[in-house]
Amino acid sequence: MKIFKTRLFILMTVLFAFNLVNSQGEQPTMFVVHTDNVNFDMMPKYEQLAKKLKESCEKYNVRGSNWIAIKVEDGRYVYVTPIKNMAELDENPMEGLAEKMGKEAMGKMFNEMDDCYDSHSNAIIHYNADLSYRPNGYNDQGKNHREYHFLYYSPKNAKEMREGMAKVKEMFKTKGVKNGYDVYHSGFGSEESYYMVSISGDDDLDIAQLGKENDALLGDDKGAVFYNVIKLTTKYDQVEADVRPDLSYSPSKE
């Protein structure tokens, strides 16, 4: 049974952003995440405005902005942007668009978007390469469906939780599992500590099939290894989402 929590906007996940990073070379580990909790009856209008925002940035090739857009199954639209440090939060990513599009026109567009939801949020997450499993030959390019697993834990168990996650990765590696996953950790703006495991696939059926293949390779050994993590988990959430290339933006290099 899936439980939807407000904090799941971190989903993002992302994503999502890892694919963007790979195409750009150097891999950042910190991401700022913005989410709009869009009302269901306003989704058609919101999507039109989100596309208008992207098209406006493309028209003027705004270089101060870039994001990966994700639509979560419960109606949230999430925008993920890699940053180098917290100081970048002081910069206005829409300054370039305001200069070229005009502050009045841009303001009108964002005001219309604000009418489509009752709340929005921002937070920081961190990509953890040490705990992520990406075997040789693994490629999730073009696989835009996501399954996100949130594992919450108490701060007093941080060290043991990390060790448990590392043992899961080692088991996947030892068993020669071909399907990878990415791990993110909660950061600034999160009320609780958690790890988020992101699994990519063509759709939910594809991810389910990959899961069956993994279970066959892992065998009976997986129970004890997974339990080392589960016993420390204070809360577990799962959510599905889709990366939206049609709403994502990256400036042209030309």
PDB file of C-alpha atoms in Angstrom:
ATOM      1  CA  MET A   1       0.000   0.000   0.000  1.00  0.00           C
ATOM      2  CA  LYS A   2       1.408   3.340  -1.000  1.00  0.00           C
ATOM      3  CA  ILE A   3       1.415   6.149   1.540  1.00  0.00           C
ATOM      4  CA  PHE A   4       1.750   9.659   0.206  1.00  0.00           C
ATOM      5  CA  LYS A   5       3.524  12.168   2.440  1.00  0.00           C
ATOM      6  CA  THR A   6       4.089  15.859   1.865  1.00  0.00           C
ATOM      7  CA  ARG A   7       7.830  15.346   2.090  1.00  0.00           C
ATOM      8  CA  LEU A   8       7.815  13.020  -0.900  1.00  0.00           C
ATOM      9  CA  PHE A   9       8.361  15.978  -3.186  1.00  0.00           C
ATOM     10  CA  ILE A  10      12.016  15.117  -2.771  1.00  0.00           C
ATOM     11  CA  LEU A  11      11.374  12.635  -5.536  1.00  0.00           C
ATOM     12  CA  MET A  12      12.233  13.770  -7.539  1.00  0.00           C
ATOM     13  CA  THR A  13      13.834  12.600  -8.376  1.00  0.00           C
ATOM     14  CA  VAL A  14      14.961  13.022  -9.586  1.00  0.00           C
ATOM     15  CA  LEU A  15      15.162  11.814 -11.310  1.00  0.00           C
ATOM     16  CA  PHE A  16      16.223  12.451 -13.385  1.00  0.00           C
ATOM     17  CA  ALA A  17      18.956  14.950 -12.516  1.00  0.00           C
ATOM     18  CA  PHE A  18      21.520  12.149 -12.712  1.00  0.00           C
ATOM     19  CA  ASN A  19      20.854  11.767 -16.430  1.00  0.00           C
ATOM     20  CA  LEU A  20      21.374  15.495 -16.967  1.00  0.00           C
ATOM     21  CA  VAL A  21      24.612  15.372 -15.012  1.00  0.00           C
ATOM     22  CA  ASN A  22      26.013  12.477 -17.033  1.00  0.00           C
ATOM     23  CA  SER A  23      25.440  14.391 -20.255  1.00  0.00           C
ATOM     24  CA  GLN A  24      27.292  17.420 -18.883  1.00  0.00           C
ATOM     25  CA  GLY A  25      30.380  15.632 -17.581  1.00  0.00           C
ATOM     26  CA  GLU A  26      31.271  16.437 -13.991  1.00  0.00           C
ATOM     27  CA  GLN A  27      28.746  15.020 -11.567  1.00  0.00           C
ATOM     28  CA  PRO A  28      27.422  17.284  -8.799  1.00  0.00           C
ATOM     29  CA  THR A  29      26.096  15.744  -5.608  1.00  0.00           C
ATOM     30  CA  MET A  30      23.817  18.530  -4.394  1.00  0.00           C
ATOM     31  CA  PHE A  31      20.453  19.434  -5.888  1.00  0.00           C
ATOM     32  CA  VAL A  32      17.861  22.064  -5.125  1.00  0.00           C
ATOM     33  CA  VAL A  33      14.315  20.789  -5.529  1.00  0.00           C
ATOM     34  CA  HIS A  34      11.211  22.884  -6.085  1.00  0.00           C
ATOM     35  CA  THR A  35       7.764  21.326  -6.035  1.00  0.00           C
ATOM     36  CA  ASP A  36       4.326  22.663  -6.946  1.00  0.00           C
ATOM     37  CA  ASN A  37       1.395  20.818  -5.352  1.00  0.00           C
ATOM     38  CA  VAL A  38      -0.932  21.303  -8.315  1.00  0.00           C
ATOM     39  CA  ASN A  39      -4.679  20.944  -7.888  1.00  0.00           C
ATOM     40  CA  PHE A  40      -6.064  18.171 -10.075  1.00  0.00           C
ATOM     41  CA  ASP A  41      -8.630  20.401 -11.795  1.00  0.00           C
ATOM     42  CA  MET A  42      -5.886  22.889 -12.717  1.00  0.00           C
ATOM     43  CA  MET A  43      -3.453  20.402 -14.248  1.00  0.00           C
ATOM     44  CA  PRO A  44      -4.302  21.144 -17.922  1.00  0.00           C
ATOM     45  CA  LYS A  45      -3.749  24.880 -17.411  1.00  0.00           C
ATOM     46  CA  TYR A  46      -0.618  24.285 -15.350  1.00  0.00           C
ATOM     47  CA  GLU A  47       0.913  22.066 -18.034  1.00  0.00           C
ATOM     48  CA  GLN A  48       0.299  24.745 -20.664  1.00  0.00           C
ATOM     49  CA  LEU A  49       2.048  27.323 -18.494  1.00  0.00           C
ATOM     50  CA  ALA A  50       4.925  24.967 -17.649  1.00  0.00           C
ATOM     51  CA  LYS A  51       5.484  24.426 -21.376  1.00  0.00           C
ATOM     52  CA  LYS A  52       5.289  28.181 -21.940  1.00  0.00           C
ATOM     53  CA  LEU A  53       7.999  28.675 -19.301  1.00  0.00           C
ATOM     54  CA  LYS A  54      10.267  26.162 -20.992  1.00  0.00           C
ATOM     55  CA  GLU A  55       9.618  27.595 -24.462  1.00  0.00           C
ATOM     56  CA  SER A  56      10.336  31.120 -23.191  1.00  0.00           C
ATOM     57  CA  CYS A  57      13.665  30.014 -21.753  1.00  0.00           C
ATOM     58  CA  GLU A  58      14.509  28.252 -25.015  1.00  0.00           C
ATOM     59  CA  LYS A  59      13.546  31.294 -27.066  1.00  0.00           C
ATOM     60  CA  TYR A  60      15.982  33.520 -25.193  1.00  0.00           C
ATOM     61  CA  ASN A  61      18.449  30.719 -24.358  1.00  0.00           C
ATOM     62  CA  VAL A  62      18.437  31.698 -20.684  1.00  0.00           C
ATOM     63  CA  ARG A  63      21.737  30.493 -19.244  1.00  0.00           C
ATOM     64  CA  GLY A  64      21.056  31.058 -15.563  1.00  0.00           C
ATOM     65  CA  SER A  65      18.472  28.291 -15.392  1.00  0.00           C
ATOM     66  CA  ASN A  66      18.260  24.548 -15.989  1.00  0.00           C
ATOM     67  CA  TRP A  67      16.020  21.901 -14.525  1.00  0.00           C
ATOM     68  CA  ILE A  68      14.643  18.411 -14.876  1.00  0.00           C
ATOM     69  CA  ALA A  69      10.859  18.277 -14.502  1.00  0.00           C
ATOM     70  CA  ILE A  70       9.087  15.325 -12.910  1.00  0.00           C
ATOM     71  CA  LYS A  71       5.392  14.627 -12.519  1.00  0.00           C
ATOM     72  CA  VAL A  72       4.526  12.579  -9.447  1.00  0.00           C
ATOM     73  CA  GLU A  73       1.470  10.348  -9.552  1.00  0.00           C
ATOM     74  CA  ASP A  74      -0.332  12.347  -6.841  1.00  0.00           C
ATOM     75  CA  GLY A  75      -0.286  15.599  -8.819  1.00  0.00           C
ATOM     76  CA  ARG A  76       2.998  17.189  -7.769  1.00  0.00           C
ATOM     77  CA  TYR A  77       5.274  18.755 -10.352  1.00  0.00           C
ATOM     78  CA  VAL A  78       8.900  18.717  -9.274  1.00  0.00           C
ATOM     79  CA  TYR A  79      11.835  20.692 -10.701  1.00  0.00           C
ATOM     80  CA  VAL A  80      15.375  19.579  -9.892  1.00  0.00           C
ATOM     81  CA  THR A  81      18.499  21.682 -10.463  1.00  0.00           C
ATOM     82  CA  PRO A  82      22.113  20.748  -9.626  1.00  0.00           C
ATOM     83  CA  ILE A  83      24.074  23.284  -7.553  1.00  0.00           C
ATOM     84  CA  LYS A  84      27.715  23.421  -6.432  1.00  0.00           C
ATOM     85  CA  ASN A  85      27.100  24.920  -2.997  1.00  0.00           C
ATOM     86  CA  MET A  86      24.524  26.651  -0.807  1.00  0.00           C
ATOM     87  CA  ALA A  87      25.785  30.065  -1.916  1.00  0.00           C
ATOM     88  CA  GLU A  88      24.145  29.491  -5.293  1.00  0.00           C
ATOM     89  CA  LEU A  89      20.771  29.745  -3.551  1.00  0.00           C
ATOM     90  CA  ASP A  90      21.347  33.498  -3.338  1.00  0.00           C
ATOM     91  CA  GLU A  91      21.296  33.756  -7.127  1.00  0.00           C
ATOM     92  CA  ASN A  92      18.094  34.429  -9.051  1.00  0.00           C
ATOM     93  CA  PRO A  93      17.788  31.688 -11.705  1.00  0.00           C
ATOM     94  CA  MET A  94      15.107  33.685 -13.547  1.00  0.00           C
ATOM     95  CA  GLU A  95      17.028  36.948 -13.749  1.00  0.00           C
ATOM     96  CA  GLY A  96      18.044  36.282 -17.352  1.00  0.00           C
ATOM     97  CA  LEU A  97      14.481  35.502 -18.381  1.00  0.00           C
ATOM     98  CA  ALA A  98      13.173  38.658 -16.709  1.00  0.00           C
ATOM     99  CA  GLU A  99      15.692  40.784 -18.609  1.00  0.00           C
ATOM    100  CA  LYS A 100      14.850  39.317 -22.020  1.00  0.00           C
ATOM    101  CA  MET A 101      11.143  38.537 -21.627  1.00  0.00           C
ATOM    102  CA  GLY A 102      10.340  41.531 -19.457  1.00  0.00           C
ATOM    103  CA  LYS A 103       9.527  41.512 -15.748  1.00  0.00           C
ATOM    104  CA  GLU A 104       5.837  42.256 -16.312  1.00  0.00           C
ATOM    105  CA  ALA A 105       5.308  39.436 -18.820  1.00  0.00           C
ATOM    106  CA  MET A 106       7.273  36.956 -16.718  1.00  0.00           C
ATOM    107  CA  GLY A 107       5.446  37.993 -13.561  1.00  0.00           C
ATOM    108  CA  LYS A 108       2.084  37.466 -15.263  1.00  0.00           C
ATOM    109  CA  MET A 109       3.124  33.959 -16.328  1.00  0.00           C
ATOM    110  CA  PHE A 110       4.238  32.973 -12.820  1.00  0.00           C
ATOM    111  CA  ASN A 111       1.118  34.496 -11.254  1.00  0.00           C
ATOM    112  CA  GLU A 112      -1.009  32.293 -13.506  1.00  0.00           C
ATOM    113  CA  MET A 113       1.009  29.266 -12.413  1.00  0.00           C
ATOM    114  CA  ASP A 114       0.472  30.240  -8.760  1.00  0.00           C
ATOM    115  CA  ASP A 115      -3.278  30.072  -9.351  1.00  0.00           C
ATOM    116  CA  CYS A 116      -2.942  26.354 -10.095  1.00  0.00           C
ATOM    117  CA  TYR A 117      -1.783  25.253  -6.638  1.00  0.00           C
ATOM    118  CA  ASP A 118      -2.239  26.123  -2.980  1.00  0.00           C
ATOM    119  CA  SER A 119       1.310  25.423  -1.825  1.00  0.00           C
ATOM    120  CA  HIS A 120       4.853  24.895  -3.054  1.00  0.00           C
ATOM    121  CA  SER A 121       8.149  23.999  -1.373  1.00  0.00           C
ATOM    122  CA  ASN A 122      11.935  23.959  -1.718  1.00  0.00           C
ATOM    123  CA  ALA A 123      14.583  21.634  -0.284  1.00  0.00           C
ATOM    124  CA  ILE A 124      18.089  20.264  -0.838  1.00  0.00           C
ATOM    125  CA  ILE A 125      18.996  16.621  -1.522  1.00  0.00           C
ATOM    126  CA  HIS A 126      22.361  14.914  -1.991  1.00  0.00           C
ATOM    127  CA  TYR A 127      23.310  12.189  -4.453  1.00  0.00           C
ATOM    128  CA  ASN A 128      25.296   9.381  -2.830  1.00  0.00           C
ATOM    129  CA  ALA A 129      27.569   7.645  -5.334  1.00  0.00           C
ATOM    130  CA  ASP A 130      29.050   5.319  -2.695  1.00  0.00           C
ATOM    131  CA  LEU A 131      25.674   3.723  -1.993  1.00  0.00           C
ATOM    132  CA  SER A 132      24.281   3.850  -5.518  1.00  0.00           C
ATOM    133  CA  TYR A 133      24.602   0.736  -7.671  1.00  0.00           C
ATOM    134  CA  ARG A 134      25.389   1.307 -11.334  1.00  0.00           C
ATOM    135  CA  PRO A 135      27.034  -1.860 -12.774  1.00  0.00           C
ATOM    136  CA  ASN A 136      29.063  -1.874 -15.980  1.00  0.00           C
ATOM    137  CA  GLY A 137      26.760  -1.748 -18.985  1.00  0.00           C
ATOM    138  CA  TYR A 138      23.861  -0.289 -17.020  1.00  0.00           C
ATOM    139  CA  ASN A 139      22.141   2.556 -18.865  1.00  0.00           C
ATOM    140  CA  ASP A 140      18.927   4.291 -17.876  1.00  0.00           C
ATOM    141  CA  GLN A 141      18.974   6.894 -20.636  1.00  0.00           C
ATOM    142  CA  GLY A 142      15.481   7.272 -22.068  1.00  0.00           C
ATOM    143  CA  LYS A 143      13.915   5.293 -19.210  1.00  0.00           C
ATOM    144  CA  ASN A 144      11.715   8.029 -17.808  1.00  0.00           C
ATOM    145  CA  HIS A 145       9.512   6.134 -15.375  1.00  0.00           C
ATOM    146  CA  ARG A 146      10.633   6.232 -11.740  1.00  0.00           C
ATOM    147  CA  GLU A 147       9.889   4.224  -8.617  1.00  0.00           C
ATOM    148  CA  TYR A 148      11.073   5.994  -5.472  1.00  0.00           C
ATOM    149  CA  HIS A 149      11.534   4.244  -2.130  1.00  0.00           C
ATOM    150  CA  PHE A 150      11.903   6.411   0.995  1.00  0.00           C
ATOM    151  CA  LEU A 151      13.576   4.854   4.027  1.00  0.00           C
ATOM    152  CA  TYR A 152      13.302   7.071   7.115  1.00  0.00           C
ATOM    153  CA  TYR A 153      15.469   6.474  10.181  1.00  0.00           C
ATOM    154  CA  SER A 154      16.395   8.007  13.538  1.00  0.00           C
ATOM    155  CA  PRO A 155      19.590  10.126  13.655  1.00  0.00           C
ATOM    156  CA  LYS A 156      21.011   7.843  16.359  1.00  0.00           C
ATOM    157  CA  ASN A 157      21.042   5.027  13.783  1.00  0.00           C
ATOM    158  CA  ALA A 158      22.760   7.004  11.005  1.00  0.00           C
ATOM    159  CA  LYS A 159      25.998   5.004  11.017  1.00  0.00           C
ATOM    160  CA  GLU A 160      24.289   1.610  11.163  1.00  0.00           C
ATOM    161  CA  MET A 161      21.788   2.633   8.498  1.00  0.00           C
ATOM    162  CA  ARG A 162      24.562   3.648   6.115  1.00  0.00           C
ATOM    163  CA  GLU A 163      26.374   0.385   6.753  1.00  0.00           C
ATOM    164  CA  GLY A 164      23.185  -1.525   6.002  1.00  0.00           C
ATOM    165  CA  MET A 165      22.708   0.323   2.713  1.00  0.00           C
ATOM    166  CA  ALA A 166      26.330  -0.422   1.790  1.00  0.00           C
ATOM    167  CA  LYS A 167      25.786  -4.141   2.411  1.00  0.00           C
ATOM    168  CA  VAL A 168      22.779  -4.106   0.083  1.00  0.00           C
ATOM    169  CA  LYS A 169      24.937  -2.610  -2.664  1.00  0.00           C
ATOM    170  CA  GLU A 170      27.668  -5.186  -2.033  1.00  0.00           C
ATOM    171  CA  MET A 171      25.119  -7.988  -2.301  1.00  0.00           C
ATOM    172  CA  PHE A 172      23.862  -6.674  -5.652  1.00  0.00           C
ATOM    173  CA  LYS A 173      27.460  -6.450  -6.870  1.00  0.00           C
ATOM    174  CA  THR A 174      28.404  -9.942  -5.637  1.00  0.00           C
ATOM    175  CA  LYS A 175      25.319 -11.509  -7.211  1.00  0.00           C
ATOM    176  CA  GLY A 176      25.973  -9.762 -10.520  1.00  0.00           C
ATOM    177  CA  VAL A 177      22.653  -7.923 -10.704  1.00  0.00           C
ATOM    178  CA  LYS A 178      22.505  -5.993 -13.975  1.00  0.00           C
ATOM    179  CA  ASN A 179      19.826  -3.475 -12.982  1.00  0.00           C
ATOM    180  CA  GLY A 180      21.084  -0.436 -11.116  1.00  0.00           C
ATOM    181  CA  TYR A 181      19.628   2.111  -8.742  1.00  0.00           C
ATOM    182  CA  ASP A 182      20.521   5.555  -7.415  1.00  0.00           C
ATOM    183  CA  VAL A 183      20.569   6.622  -3.775  1.00  0.00           C
ATOM    184  CA  TYR A 184      19.900  10.127  -2.461  1.00  0.00           C
ATOM    185  CA  HIS A 185      20.020  11.444   1.090  1.00  0.00           C
ATOM    186  CA  SER A 186      17.930  14.075   2.825  1.00  0.00           C
ATOM    187  CA  GLY A 187      19.430  17.519   3.238  1.00  0.00           C
ATOM    188  CA  PHE A 188      18.561  21.071   4.229  1.00  0.00           C
ATOM    189  CA  GLY A 189      14.811  21.584   4.533  1.00  0.00           C
ATOM    190  CA  SER A 190      13.976  17.992   5.513  1.00  0.00           C
ATOM    191  CA  GLU A 191      12.293  17.367   8.853  1.00  0.00           C
ATOM    192  CA  GLU A 192      13.476  13.754   9.037  1.00  0.00           C
ATOM    193  CA  SER A 193      16.534  11.797   7.957  1.00  0.00           C
ATOM    194  CA  TYR A 194      16.023   9.381   5.086  1.00  0.00           C
ATOM    195  CA  TYR A 195      17.535   7.648   2.092  1.00  0.00           C
ATOM    196  CA  MET A 196      15.685   7.678  -1.210  1.00  0.00           C
ATOM    197  CA  VAL A 197      16.303   4.830  -3.647  1.00  0.00           C
ATOM    198  CA  SER A 198      15.447   5.698  -7.262  1.00  0.00           C
ATOM    199  CA  ILE A 199      14.734   2.902  -9.763  1.00  0.00           C
ATOM    200  CA  SER A 200      14.378   3.664 -13.490  1.00  0.00           C
ATOM    201  CA  GLY A 201      12.373   1.848 -16.145  1.00  0.00           C
ATOM    202  CA  ASP A 202      10.273   2.261 -19.273  1.00  0.00           C
ATOM    203  CA  ASP A 203       7.071   1.977 -17.224  1.00  0.00           C
ATOM    204  CA  ASP A 204       5.748   0.357 -14.044  1.00  0.00           C
ATOM    205  CA  LEU A 205       5.526  -3.067 -15.707  1.00  0.00           C
ATOM    206  CA  ASP A 206       9.152  -2.831 -16.806  1.00  0.00           C
ATOM    207  CA  ILE A 207      10.267  -2.001 -13.263  1.00  0.00           C
ATOM    208  CA  ALA A 208       8.189  -4.862 -11.879  1.00  0.00           C
ATOM    209  CA  GLN A 209       9.815  -7.298 -14.319  1.00  0.00           C
ATOM    210  CA  LEU A 210      13.281  -6.016 -13.401  1.00  0.00           C
ATOM    211  CA  GLY A 211      12.398  -6.584  -9.767  1.00  0.00           C
ATOM    212  CA  LYS A 212      11.532 -10.220 -10.460  1.00  0.00           C
ATOM    213  CA  GLU A 213      14.829 -10.715 -12.261  1.00  0.00           C
ATOM    214  CA  ASN A 214      16.687  -9.202  -9.320  1.00  0.00           C
ATOM    215  CA  ASP A 215      14.899 -11.451  -6.837  1.00  0.00           C
ATOM    216  CA  ALA A 216      15.895 -14.519  -8.841  1.00  0.00           C
ATOM    217  CA  LEU A 217      19.568 -13.519  -8.795  1.00  0.00           C
ATOM    218  CA  LEU A 218      19.653 -12.447  -5.157  1.00  0.00           C
ATOM    219  CA  GLY A 219      18.050 -15.651  -3.935  1.00  0.00           C
ATOM    220  CA  ASP A 220      17.376 -16.406  -0.272  1.00  0.00           C
ATOM    221  CA  ASP A 221      20.384 -14.358   0.877  1.00  0.00           C
ATOM    222  CA  LYS A 222      18.526 -11.123   0.301  1.00  0.00           C
ATOM    223  CA  GLY A 223      16.222 -11.538   3.308  1.00  0.00           C
ATOM    224  CA  ALA A 224      18.880 -11.119   5.977  1.00  0.00           C
ATOM    225  CA  VAL A 225      20.673  -8.292   4.147  1.00  0.00           C
ATOM    226  CA  PHE A 226      17.498  -6.291   3.567  1.00  0.00           C
ATOM    227  CA  TYR A 227      16.432  -6.870   7.167  1.00  0.00           C
ATOM    228  CA  ASN A 228      19.536  -5.024   8.399  1.00  0.00           C
ATOM    229  CA  VAL A 229      18.044  -1.929   6.752  1.00  0.00           C
ATOM    230  CA  ILE A 230      14.376  -2.603   7.433  1.00  0.00           C
ATOM    231  CA  LYS A 231      14.902  -3.040  11.179  1.00  0.00           C
ATOM    232  CA  LEU A 232      16.282   0.513  11.351  1.00  0.00           C
ATOM    233  CA  THR A 233      13.537   2.067   9.217  1.00  0.00           C
ATOM    234  CA  THR A 234      11.045   4.126  11.196  1.00  0.00           C
ATOM    235  CA  LYS A 235       8.825   4.758   8.180  1.00  0.00           C
ATOM    236  CA  TYR A 236       8.693   3.585   4.573  1.00  0.00           C
ATOM    237  CA  ASP A 237       7.039   5.316   1.616  1.00  0.00           C
ATOM    238  CA  GLN A 238       6.871   4.443  -2.078  1.00  0.00           C
ATOM    239  CA  VAL A 239       5.778   6.646  -4.955  1.00  0.00           C
ATOM    240  CA  GLU A 240       5.885   6.477  -8.750  1.00  0.00           C
ATOM    241  CA  ALA A 241       6.635   9.353 -11.104  1.00  0.00           C
ATOM    242  CA  ASP A 242       7.646  10.217 -14.651  1.00  0.00           C
ATOM    243  CA  VAL A 243      10.462  12.407 -15.872  1.00  0.00           C
ATOM    244  CA  ARG A 244       9.019  15.007 -18.258  1.00  0.00           C
ATOM    245  CA  PRO A 245      11.550  15.985 -20.947  1.00  0.00           C
ATOM    246  CA  ASP A 246       8.860  18.172 -22.536  1.00  0.00           C
ATOM    247  CA  LEU A 247       8.827  20.348 -19.403  1.00  0.00           C
ATOM    248  CA  SER A 248      12.565  20.186 -18.637  1.00  0.00           C
ATOM    249  CA  TYR A 249      15.038  22.854 -19.701  1.00  0.00           C
ATOM    250  CA  SER A 250      18.763  23.137 -20.323  1.00  0.00           C
ATOM    251  CA  PRO A 251      20.324  26.102 -22.152  1.00  0.00           C
ATOM    252  CA  SER A 252      21.852  25.593 -25.572  1.00  0.00           C
ATOM    253  CA  LYS A 253      25.651  25.432 -25.671  1.00  0.00           C
ATOM    254  CA  GLU A 254      25.712  27.450 -28.895  1.00  0.00           C
TER     255      GLU A 254
END
